[in-house]
PDB file of C-alpha atoms and ligand atoms in Angstrom:
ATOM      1  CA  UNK A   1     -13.960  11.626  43.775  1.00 40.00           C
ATOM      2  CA  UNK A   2     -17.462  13.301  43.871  1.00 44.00           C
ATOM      3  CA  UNK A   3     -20.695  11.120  43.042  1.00 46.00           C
ATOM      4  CA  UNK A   4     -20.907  13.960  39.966  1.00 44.00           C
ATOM      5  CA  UNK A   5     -17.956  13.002  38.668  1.00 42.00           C
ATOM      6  CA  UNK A   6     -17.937   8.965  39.012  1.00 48.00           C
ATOM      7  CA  UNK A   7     -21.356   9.176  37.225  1.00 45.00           C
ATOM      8  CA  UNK A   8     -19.840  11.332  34.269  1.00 44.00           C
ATOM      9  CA  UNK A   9     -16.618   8.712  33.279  1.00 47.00           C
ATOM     10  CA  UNK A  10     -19.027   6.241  33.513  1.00 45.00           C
ATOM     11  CA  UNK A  11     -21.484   7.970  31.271  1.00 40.00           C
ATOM     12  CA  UNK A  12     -18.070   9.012  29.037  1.00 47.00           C
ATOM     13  CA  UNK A  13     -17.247   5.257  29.048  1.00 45.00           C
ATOM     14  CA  UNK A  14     -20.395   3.816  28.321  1.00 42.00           C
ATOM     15  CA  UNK A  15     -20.574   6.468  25.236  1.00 42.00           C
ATOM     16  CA  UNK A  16     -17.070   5.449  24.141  1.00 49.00           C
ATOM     17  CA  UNK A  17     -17.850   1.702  24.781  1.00 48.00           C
ATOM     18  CA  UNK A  18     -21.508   2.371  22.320  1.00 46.00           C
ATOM     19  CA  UNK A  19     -19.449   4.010  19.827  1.00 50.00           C
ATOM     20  CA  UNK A  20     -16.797   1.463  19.539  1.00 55.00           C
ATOM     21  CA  UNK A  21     -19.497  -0.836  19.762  1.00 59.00           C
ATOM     22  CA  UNK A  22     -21.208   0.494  17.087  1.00 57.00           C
ATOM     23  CA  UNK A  23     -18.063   0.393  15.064  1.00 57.00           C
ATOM     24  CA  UNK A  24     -17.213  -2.814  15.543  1.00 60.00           C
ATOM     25  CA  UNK A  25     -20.564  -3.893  14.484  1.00 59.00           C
ATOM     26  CA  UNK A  26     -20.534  -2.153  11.234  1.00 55.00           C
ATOM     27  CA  UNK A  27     -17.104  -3.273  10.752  1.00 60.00           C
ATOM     28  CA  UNK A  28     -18.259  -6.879  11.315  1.00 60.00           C
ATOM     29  CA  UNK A  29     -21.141  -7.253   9.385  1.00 55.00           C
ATOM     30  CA  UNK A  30     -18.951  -5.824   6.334  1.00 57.00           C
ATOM     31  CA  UNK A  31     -15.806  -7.502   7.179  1.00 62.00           C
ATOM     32  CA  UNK A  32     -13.856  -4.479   7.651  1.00 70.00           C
ATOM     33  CA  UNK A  33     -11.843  -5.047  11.061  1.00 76.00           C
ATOM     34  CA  UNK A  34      -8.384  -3.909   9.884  1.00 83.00           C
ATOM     35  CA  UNK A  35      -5.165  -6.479  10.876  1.00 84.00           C
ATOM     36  CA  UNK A  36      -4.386  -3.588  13.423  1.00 80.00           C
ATOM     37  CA  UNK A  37      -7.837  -3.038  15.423  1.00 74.00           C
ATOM     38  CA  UNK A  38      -6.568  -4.678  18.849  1.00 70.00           C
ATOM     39  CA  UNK A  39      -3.906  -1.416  19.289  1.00 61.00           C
ATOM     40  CA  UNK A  40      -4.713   1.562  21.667  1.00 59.00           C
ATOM     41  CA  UNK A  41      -6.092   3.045  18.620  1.00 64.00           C
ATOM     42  CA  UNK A  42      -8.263  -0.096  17.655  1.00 72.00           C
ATOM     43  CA  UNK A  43     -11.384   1.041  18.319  1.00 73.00           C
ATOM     44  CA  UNK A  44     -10.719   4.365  16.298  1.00 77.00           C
ATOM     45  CA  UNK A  45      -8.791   2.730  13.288  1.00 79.00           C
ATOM     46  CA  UNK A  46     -11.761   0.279  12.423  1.00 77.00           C
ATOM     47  CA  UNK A  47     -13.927   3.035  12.301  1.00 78.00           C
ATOM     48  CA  UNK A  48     -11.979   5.088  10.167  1.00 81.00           C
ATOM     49  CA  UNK A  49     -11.481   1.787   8.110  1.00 83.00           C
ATOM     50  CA  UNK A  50     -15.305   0.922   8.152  1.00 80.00           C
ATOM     51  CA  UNK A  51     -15.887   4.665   7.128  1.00 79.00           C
ATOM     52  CA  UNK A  52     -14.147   4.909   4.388  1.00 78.00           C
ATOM     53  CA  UNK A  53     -14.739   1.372   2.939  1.00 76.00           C
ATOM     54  CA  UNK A  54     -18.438   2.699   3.188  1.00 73.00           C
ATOM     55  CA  UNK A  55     -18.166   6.132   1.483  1.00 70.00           C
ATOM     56  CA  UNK A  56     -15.614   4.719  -1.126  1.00 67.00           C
ATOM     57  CA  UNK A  57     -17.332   1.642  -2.197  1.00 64.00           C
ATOM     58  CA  UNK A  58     -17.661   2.964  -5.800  1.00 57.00           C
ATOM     59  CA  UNK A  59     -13.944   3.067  -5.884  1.00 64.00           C
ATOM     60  CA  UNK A  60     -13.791   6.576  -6.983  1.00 83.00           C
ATOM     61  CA  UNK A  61     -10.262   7.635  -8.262  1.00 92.00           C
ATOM     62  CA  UNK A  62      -7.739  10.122  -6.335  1.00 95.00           C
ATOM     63  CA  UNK A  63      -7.390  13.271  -7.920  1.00 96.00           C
ATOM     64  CA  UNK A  64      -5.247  13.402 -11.036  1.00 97.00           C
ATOM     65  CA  UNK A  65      -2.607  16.346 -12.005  1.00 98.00           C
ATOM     66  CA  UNK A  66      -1.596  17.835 -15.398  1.00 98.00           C
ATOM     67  CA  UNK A  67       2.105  18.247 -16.385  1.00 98.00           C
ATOM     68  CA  UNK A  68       3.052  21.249 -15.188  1.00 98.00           C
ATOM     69  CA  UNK A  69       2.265  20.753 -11.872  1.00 98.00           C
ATOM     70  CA  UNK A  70       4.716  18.216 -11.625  1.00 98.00           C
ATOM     71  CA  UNK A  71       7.347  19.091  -8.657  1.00 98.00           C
ATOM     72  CA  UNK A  72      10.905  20.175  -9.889  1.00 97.00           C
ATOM     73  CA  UNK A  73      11.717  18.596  -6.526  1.00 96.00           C
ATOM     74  CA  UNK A  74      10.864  15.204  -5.041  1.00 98.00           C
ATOM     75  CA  UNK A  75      12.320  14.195  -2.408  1.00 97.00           C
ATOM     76  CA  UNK A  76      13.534  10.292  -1.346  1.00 96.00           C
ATOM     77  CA  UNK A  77      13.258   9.204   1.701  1.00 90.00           C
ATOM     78  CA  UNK A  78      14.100   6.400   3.911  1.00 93.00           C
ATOM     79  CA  UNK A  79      16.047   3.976   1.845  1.00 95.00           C
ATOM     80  CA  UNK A  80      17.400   5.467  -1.171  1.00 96.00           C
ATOM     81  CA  UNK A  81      19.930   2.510  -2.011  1.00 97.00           C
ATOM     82  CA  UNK A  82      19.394  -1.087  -0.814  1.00 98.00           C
ATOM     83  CA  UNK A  83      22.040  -2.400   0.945  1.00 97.00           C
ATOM     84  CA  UNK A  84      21.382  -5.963  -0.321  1.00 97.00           C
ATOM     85  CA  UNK A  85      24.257  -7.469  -2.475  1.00 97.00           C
ATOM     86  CA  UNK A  86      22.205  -9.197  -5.370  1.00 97.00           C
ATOM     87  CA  UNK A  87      20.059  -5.977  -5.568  1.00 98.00           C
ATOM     88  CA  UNK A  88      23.304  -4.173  -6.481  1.00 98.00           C
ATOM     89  CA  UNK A  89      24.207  -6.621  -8.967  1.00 98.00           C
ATOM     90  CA  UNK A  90      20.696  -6.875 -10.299  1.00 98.00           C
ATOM     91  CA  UNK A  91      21.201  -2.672 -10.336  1.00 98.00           C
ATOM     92  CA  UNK A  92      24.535  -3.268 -12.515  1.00 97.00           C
ATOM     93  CA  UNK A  93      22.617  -5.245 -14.931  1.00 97.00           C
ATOM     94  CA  UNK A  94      20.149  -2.672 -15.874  1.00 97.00           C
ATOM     95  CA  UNK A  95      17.321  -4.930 -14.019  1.00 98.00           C
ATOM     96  CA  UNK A  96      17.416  -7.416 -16.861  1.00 98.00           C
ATOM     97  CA  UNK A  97      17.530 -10.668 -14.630  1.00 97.00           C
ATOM     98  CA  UNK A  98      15.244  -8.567 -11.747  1.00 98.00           C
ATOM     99  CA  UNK A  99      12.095 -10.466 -11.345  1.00 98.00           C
ATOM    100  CA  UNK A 100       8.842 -10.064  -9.253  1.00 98.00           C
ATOM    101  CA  UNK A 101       7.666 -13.136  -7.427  1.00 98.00           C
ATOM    102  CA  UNK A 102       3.926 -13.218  -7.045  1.00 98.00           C
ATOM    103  CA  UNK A 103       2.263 -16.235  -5.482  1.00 98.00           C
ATOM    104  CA  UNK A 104      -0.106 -17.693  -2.150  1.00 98.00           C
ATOM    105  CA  UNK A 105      -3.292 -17.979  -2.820  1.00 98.00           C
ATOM    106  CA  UNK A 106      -3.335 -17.749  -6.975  1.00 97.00           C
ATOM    107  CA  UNK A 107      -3.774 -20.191  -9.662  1.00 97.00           C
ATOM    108  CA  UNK A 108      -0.497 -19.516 -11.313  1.00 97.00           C
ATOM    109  CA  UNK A 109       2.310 -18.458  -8.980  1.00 98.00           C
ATOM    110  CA  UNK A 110       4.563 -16.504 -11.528  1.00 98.00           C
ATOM    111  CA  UNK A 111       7.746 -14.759 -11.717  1.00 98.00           C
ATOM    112  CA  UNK A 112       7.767 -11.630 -13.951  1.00 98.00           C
ATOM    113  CA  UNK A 113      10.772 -10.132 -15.587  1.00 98.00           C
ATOM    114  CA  UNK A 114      10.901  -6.342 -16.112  1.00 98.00           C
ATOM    115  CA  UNK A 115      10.402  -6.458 -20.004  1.00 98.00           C
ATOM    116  CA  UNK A 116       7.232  -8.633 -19.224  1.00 98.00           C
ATOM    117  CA  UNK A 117       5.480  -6.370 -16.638  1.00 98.00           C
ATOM    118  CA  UNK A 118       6.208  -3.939 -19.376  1.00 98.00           C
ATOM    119  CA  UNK A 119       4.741  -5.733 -21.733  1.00 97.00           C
ATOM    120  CA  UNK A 120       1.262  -5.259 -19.992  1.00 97.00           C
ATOM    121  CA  UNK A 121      -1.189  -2.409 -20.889  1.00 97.00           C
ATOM    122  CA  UNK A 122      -0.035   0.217 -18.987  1.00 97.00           C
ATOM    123  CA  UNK A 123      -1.423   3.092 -17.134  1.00 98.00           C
ATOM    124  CA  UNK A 124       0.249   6.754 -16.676  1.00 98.00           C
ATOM    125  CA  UNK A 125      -1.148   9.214 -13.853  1.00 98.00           C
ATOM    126  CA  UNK A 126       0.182  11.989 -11.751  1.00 98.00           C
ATOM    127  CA  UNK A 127      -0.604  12.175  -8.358  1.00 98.00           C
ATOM    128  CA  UNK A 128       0.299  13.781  -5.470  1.00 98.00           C
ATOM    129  CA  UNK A 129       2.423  11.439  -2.919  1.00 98.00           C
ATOM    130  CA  UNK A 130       1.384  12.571   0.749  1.00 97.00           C
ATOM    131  CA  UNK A 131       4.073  11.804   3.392  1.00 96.00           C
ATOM    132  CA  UNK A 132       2.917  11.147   6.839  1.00 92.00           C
ATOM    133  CA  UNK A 133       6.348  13.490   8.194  1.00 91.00           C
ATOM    134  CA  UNK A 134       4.699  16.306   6.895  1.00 93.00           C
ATOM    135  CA  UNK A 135       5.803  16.820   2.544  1.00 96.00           C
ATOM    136  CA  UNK A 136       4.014  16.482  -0.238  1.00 97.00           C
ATOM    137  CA  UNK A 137       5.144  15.865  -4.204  1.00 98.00           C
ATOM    138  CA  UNK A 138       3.515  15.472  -7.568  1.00 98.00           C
ATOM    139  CA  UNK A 139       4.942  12.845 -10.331  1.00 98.00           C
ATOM    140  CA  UNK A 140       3.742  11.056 -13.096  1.00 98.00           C
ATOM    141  CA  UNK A 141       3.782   7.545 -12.790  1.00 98.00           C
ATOM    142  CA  UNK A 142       3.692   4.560 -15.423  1.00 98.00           C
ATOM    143  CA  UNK A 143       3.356   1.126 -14.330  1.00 98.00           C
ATOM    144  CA  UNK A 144       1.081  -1.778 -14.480  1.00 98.00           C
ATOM    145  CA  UNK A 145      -2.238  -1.966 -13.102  1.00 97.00           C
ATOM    146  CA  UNK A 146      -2.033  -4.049 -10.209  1.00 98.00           C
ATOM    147  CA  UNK A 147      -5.050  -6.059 -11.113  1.00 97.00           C
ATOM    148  CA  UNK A 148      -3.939  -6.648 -14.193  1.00 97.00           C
ATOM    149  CA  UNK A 149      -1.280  -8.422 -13.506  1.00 98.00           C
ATOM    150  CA  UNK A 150      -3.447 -10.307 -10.542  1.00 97.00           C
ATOM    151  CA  UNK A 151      -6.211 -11.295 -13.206  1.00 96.00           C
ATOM    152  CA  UNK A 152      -3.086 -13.804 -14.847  1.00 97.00           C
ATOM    153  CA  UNK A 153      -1.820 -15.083 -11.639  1.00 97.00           C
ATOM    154  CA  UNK A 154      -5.573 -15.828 -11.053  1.00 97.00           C
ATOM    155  CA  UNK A 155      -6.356 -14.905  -7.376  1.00 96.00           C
ATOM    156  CA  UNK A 156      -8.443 -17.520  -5.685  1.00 97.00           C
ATOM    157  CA  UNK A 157     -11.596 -16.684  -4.184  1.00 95.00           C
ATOM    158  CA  UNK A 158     -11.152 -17.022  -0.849  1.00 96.00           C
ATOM    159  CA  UNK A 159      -8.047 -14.321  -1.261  1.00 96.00           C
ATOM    160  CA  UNK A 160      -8.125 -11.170   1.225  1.00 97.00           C
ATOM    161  CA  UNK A 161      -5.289  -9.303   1.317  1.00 98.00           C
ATOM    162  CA  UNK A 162      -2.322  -8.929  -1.269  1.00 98.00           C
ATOM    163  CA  UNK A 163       1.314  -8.968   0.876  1.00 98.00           C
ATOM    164  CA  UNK A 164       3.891  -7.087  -0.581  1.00 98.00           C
ATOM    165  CA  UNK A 165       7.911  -7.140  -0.057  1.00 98.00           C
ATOM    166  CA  UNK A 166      10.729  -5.526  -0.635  1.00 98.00           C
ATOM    167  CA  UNK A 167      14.801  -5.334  -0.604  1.00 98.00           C
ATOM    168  CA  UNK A 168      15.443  -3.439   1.999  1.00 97.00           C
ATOM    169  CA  UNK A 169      13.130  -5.507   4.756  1.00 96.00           C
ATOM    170  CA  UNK A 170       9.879  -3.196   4.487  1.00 96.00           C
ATOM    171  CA  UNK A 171       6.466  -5.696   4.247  1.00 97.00           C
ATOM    172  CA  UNK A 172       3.368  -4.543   3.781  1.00 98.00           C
ATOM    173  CA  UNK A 173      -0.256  -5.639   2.745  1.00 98.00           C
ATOM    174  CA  UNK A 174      -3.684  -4.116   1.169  1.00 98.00           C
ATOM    175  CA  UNK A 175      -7.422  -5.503   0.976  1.00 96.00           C
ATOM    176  CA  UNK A 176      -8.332  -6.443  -2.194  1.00 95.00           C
ATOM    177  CA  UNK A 177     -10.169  -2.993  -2.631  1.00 93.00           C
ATOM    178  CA  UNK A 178      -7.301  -1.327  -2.615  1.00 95.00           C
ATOM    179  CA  UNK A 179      -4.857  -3.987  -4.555  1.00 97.00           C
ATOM    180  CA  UNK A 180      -7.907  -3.910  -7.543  1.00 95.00           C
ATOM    181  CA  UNK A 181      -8.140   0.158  -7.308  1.00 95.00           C
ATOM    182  CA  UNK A 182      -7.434   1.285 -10.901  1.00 95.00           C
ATOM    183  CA  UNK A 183      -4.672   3.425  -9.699  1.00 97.00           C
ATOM    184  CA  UNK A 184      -3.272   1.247  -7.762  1.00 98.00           C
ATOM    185  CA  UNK A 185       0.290   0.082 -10.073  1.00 98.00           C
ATOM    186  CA  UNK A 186       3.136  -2.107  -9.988  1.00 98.00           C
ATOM    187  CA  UNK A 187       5.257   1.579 -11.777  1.00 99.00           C
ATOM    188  CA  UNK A 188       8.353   0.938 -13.294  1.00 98.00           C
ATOM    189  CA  UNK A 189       8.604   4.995 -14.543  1.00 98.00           C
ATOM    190  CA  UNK A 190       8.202   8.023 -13.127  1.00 98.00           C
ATOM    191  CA  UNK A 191       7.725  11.420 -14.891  1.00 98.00           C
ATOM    192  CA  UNK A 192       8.659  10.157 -18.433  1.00 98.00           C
ATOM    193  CA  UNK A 193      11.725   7.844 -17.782  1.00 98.00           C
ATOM    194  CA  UNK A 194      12.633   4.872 -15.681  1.00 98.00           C
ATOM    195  CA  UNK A 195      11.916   4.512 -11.985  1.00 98.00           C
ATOM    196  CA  UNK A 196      15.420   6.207 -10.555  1.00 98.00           C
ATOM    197  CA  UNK A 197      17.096   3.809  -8.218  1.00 98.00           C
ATOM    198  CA  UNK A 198      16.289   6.771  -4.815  1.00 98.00           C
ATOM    199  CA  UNK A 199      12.778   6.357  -5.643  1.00 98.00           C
ATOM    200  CA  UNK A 200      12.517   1.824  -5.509  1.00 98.00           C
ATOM    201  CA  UNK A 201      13.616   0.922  -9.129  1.00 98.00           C
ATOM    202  CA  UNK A 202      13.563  -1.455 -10.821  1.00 98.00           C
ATOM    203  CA  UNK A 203       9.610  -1.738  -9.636  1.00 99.00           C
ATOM    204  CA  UNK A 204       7.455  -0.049  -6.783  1.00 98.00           C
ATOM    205  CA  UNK A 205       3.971   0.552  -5.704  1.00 98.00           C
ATOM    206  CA  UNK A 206       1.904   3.217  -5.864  1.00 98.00           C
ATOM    207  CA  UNK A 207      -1.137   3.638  -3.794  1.00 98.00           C
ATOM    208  CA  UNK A 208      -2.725   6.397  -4.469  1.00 97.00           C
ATOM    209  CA  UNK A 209      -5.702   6.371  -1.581  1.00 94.00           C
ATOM    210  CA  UNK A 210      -3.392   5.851   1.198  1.00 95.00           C
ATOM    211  CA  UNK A 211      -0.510   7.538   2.655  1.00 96.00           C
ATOM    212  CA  UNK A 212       3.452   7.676   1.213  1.00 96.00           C
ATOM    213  CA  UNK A 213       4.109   5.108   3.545  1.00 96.00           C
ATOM    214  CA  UNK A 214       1.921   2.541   1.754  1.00 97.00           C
ATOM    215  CA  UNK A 215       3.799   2.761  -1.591  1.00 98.00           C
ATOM    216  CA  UNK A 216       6.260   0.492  -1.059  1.00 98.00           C
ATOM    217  CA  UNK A 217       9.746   0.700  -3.280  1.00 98.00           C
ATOM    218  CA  UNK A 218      12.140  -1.736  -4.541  1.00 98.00           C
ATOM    219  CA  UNK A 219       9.701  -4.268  -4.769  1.00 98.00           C
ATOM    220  CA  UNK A 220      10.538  -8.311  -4.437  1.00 98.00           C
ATOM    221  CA  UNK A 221       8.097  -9.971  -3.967  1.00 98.00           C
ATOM    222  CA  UNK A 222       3.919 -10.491  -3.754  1.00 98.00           C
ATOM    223  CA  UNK A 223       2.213 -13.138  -1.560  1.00 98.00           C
ATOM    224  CA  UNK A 224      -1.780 -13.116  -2.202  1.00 98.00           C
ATOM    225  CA  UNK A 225      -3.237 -14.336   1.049  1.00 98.00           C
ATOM    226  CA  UNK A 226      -6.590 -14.710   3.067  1.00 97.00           C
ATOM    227  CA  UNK A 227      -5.199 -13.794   6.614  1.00 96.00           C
ATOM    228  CA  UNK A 228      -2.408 -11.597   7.933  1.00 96.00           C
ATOM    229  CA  UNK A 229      -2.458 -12.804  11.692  1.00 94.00           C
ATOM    230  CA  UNK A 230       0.022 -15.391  10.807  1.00 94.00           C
ATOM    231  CA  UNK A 231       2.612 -13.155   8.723  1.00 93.00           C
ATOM    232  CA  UNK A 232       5.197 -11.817  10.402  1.00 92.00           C
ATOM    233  CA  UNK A 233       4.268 -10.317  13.345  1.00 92.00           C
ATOM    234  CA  UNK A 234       0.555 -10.551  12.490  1.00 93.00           C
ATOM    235  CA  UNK A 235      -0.203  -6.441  11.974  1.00 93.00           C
ATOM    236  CA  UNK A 236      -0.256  -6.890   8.392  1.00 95.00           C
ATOM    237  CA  UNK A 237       2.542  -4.244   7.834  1.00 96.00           C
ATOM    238  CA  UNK A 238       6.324  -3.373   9.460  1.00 93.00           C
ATOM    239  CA  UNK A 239       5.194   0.031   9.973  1.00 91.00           C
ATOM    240  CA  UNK A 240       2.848  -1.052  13.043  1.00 85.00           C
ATOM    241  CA  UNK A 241       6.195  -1.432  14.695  1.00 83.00           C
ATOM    242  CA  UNK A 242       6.287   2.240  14.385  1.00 86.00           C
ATOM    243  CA  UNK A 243       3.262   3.291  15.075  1.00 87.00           C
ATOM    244  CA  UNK A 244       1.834   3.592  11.991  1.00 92.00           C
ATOM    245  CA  UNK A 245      -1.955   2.902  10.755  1.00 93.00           C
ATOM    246  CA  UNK A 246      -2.052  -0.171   8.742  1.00 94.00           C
ATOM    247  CA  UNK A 247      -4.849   1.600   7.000  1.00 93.00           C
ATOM    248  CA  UNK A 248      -4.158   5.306   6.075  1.00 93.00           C
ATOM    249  CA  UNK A 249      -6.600   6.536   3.564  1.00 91.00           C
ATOM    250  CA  UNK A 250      -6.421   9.897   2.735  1.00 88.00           C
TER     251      UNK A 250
HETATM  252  N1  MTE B   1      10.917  -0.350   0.439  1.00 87.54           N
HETATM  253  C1  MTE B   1      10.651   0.871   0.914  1.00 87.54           C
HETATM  254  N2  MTE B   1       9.499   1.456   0.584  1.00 87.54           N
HETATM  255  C2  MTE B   1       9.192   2.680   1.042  1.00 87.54           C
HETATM  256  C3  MTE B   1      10.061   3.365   1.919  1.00 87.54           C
HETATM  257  C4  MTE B   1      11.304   2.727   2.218  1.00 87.54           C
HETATM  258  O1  MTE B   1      12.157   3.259   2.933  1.00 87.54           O
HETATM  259  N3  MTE B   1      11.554   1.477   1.711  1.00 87.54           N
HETATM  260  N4  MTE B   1       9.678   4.605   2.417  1.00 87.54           N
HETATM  261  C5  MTE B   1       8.232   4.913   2.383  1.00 87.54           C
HETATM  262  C6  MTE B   1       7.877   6.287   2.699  1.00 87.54           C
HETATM  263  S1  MTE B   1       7.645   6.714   4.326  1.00 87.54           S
HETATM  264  C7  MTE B   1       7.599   7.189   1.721  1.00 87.54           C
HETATM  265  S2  MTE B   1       7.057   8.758   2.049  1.00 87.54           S
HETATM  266  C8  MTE B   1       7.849   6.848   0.305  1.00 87.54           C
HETATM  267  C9  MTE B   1       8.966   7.709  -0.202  1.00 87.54           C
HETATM  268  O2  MTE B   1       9.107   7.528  -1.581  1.00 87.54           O
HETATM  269  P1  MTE B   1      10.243   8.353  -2.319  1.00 87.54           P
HETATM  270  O3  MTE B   1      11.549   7.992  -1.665  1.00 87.54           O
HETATM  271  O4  MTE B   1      10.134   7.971  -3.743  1.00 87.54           O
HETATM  272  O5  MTE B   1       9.912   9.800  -2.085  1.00 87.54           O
HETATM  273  O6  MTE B   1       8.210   5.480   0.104  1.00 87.54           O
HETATM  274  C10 MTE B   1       7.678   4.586   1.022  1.00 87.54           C
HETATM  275  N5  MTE B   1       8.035   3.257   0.637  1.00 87.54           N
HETATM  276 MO1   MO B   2       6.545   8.736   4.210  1.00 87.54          MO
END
């Protein structure tokens, strides 16, 4: 290898190693080192992280629709019927014995029916759902507020990250940012009726910042906590497995 070129990797790698470095600083001083920064991508996903954490930090809303640009079709993908046997019974049952677990780090670990999440102020919006494989769909949505429901659990103050779980094995997480985003809901109805079974009845997420991927369906249960590392396989969400950002803003 030439003397030229020896001199420009290094001069490539010291840049890289500045920027990361400068990254990494930022992200540090803010506390914004995502649960997946040690990855071949680490150095790039905390800056994308730290970036938008910094541009957002008025929590400004995604953008909303109006009816009639609803989508005639949206598709389901993934799982479109759990496989697990007291989900089917719960299913047969209209979701009247269904409840939502939500505990960790609150003052009042809770268990919600269906009729009582409904009985929360509620919040409509229609947004467009962005799949990382390349669709896109508009619905209207109707669910609690996240944060909302959070505010009677009582999250404790050392409280980071809000896990999420569902039937069919998919675990996920968000930072408090996100999980107290107005738009971010626990919906229980999509585009005027109740959350069809293909798209995570009785109860899903929607996160409207982030990527398809984040809105998890069929929810079952929500664990406040102040660390991932310790939670299943410590990248704060089973689509790291994949390949997937644990952070995907849009
Ligand atoms: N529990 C669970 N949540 C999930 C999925 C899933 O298979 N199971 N798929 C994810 C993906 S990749 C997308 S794009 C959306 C799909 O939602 P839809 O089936 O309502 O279109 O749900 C997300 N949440
Ligand atoms: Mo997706």
């Amino acid at each position: 290898m030439s003397k030229f070129l020896t001199r420009r990797r290094m001069i490539q790698g010291a840049m890289a190693a500045a920027a990361s470095g400068a990254a990494a600083a930022l992200a540090k001083r803010y506390d914004l080192i995502p649960p997946d920064y040690g990855g071949l991508f680490g150095a790039g996903e905390t800056l994308t992280y730290a970036a938008q954490r910094a541009l957002l930090h008025r929590g400004p809303l995604a953008r909303e629709f109006r009816r009639d640009q609803i989508s005639v079709n949206f598709p389901a993908i993934n799982t479109v019927f759990p496989a697990d046997l007291d989900y089917r019974r719960q299913m047969a049952n209209d979701f009247e014995d269904w409840m939502l677990d939500v505990g960790g780090l609150v003052e009042r670990p809770s268990l919600f029916l269906l009729e009582e999440l409904k009985r929360f102020p509620s919040r409509t919006q229609i947004t467009e759902h962005i799949c990382e494989q390349g669709w896109s769909a508009i619905a209207e949505w109707t669910g609690v507020p996240l944060s909302l429901v959070l505010d009677v659990v009582g999250i404790r103050p050392e409280a980071k990250y809000v896990m999420f779980y569902s039937v069919d094995g998919w675990w996920d997480s968000l930072d408090m940012f996100d999980a107290l985003h107005p738009q971010t809901l626990l919906a229980y109805g999509m585009n005027g009726g109740d959350l069809p079974v293909r798209h995570g009845a009785p109860v899903r997420l929607r996160v409207e910042r982030q990527l398809g991927y984040k809105s998890l369906k069929f929810l079952s249960r929500i664990d406040v906590t102040d660390r991932l590392d310790d939670i299943e396989d410590g990248t704060g969400a089973v689509g790291a497995a994949y390949g997937y950002s644990w952070y995907a803003g849009i």
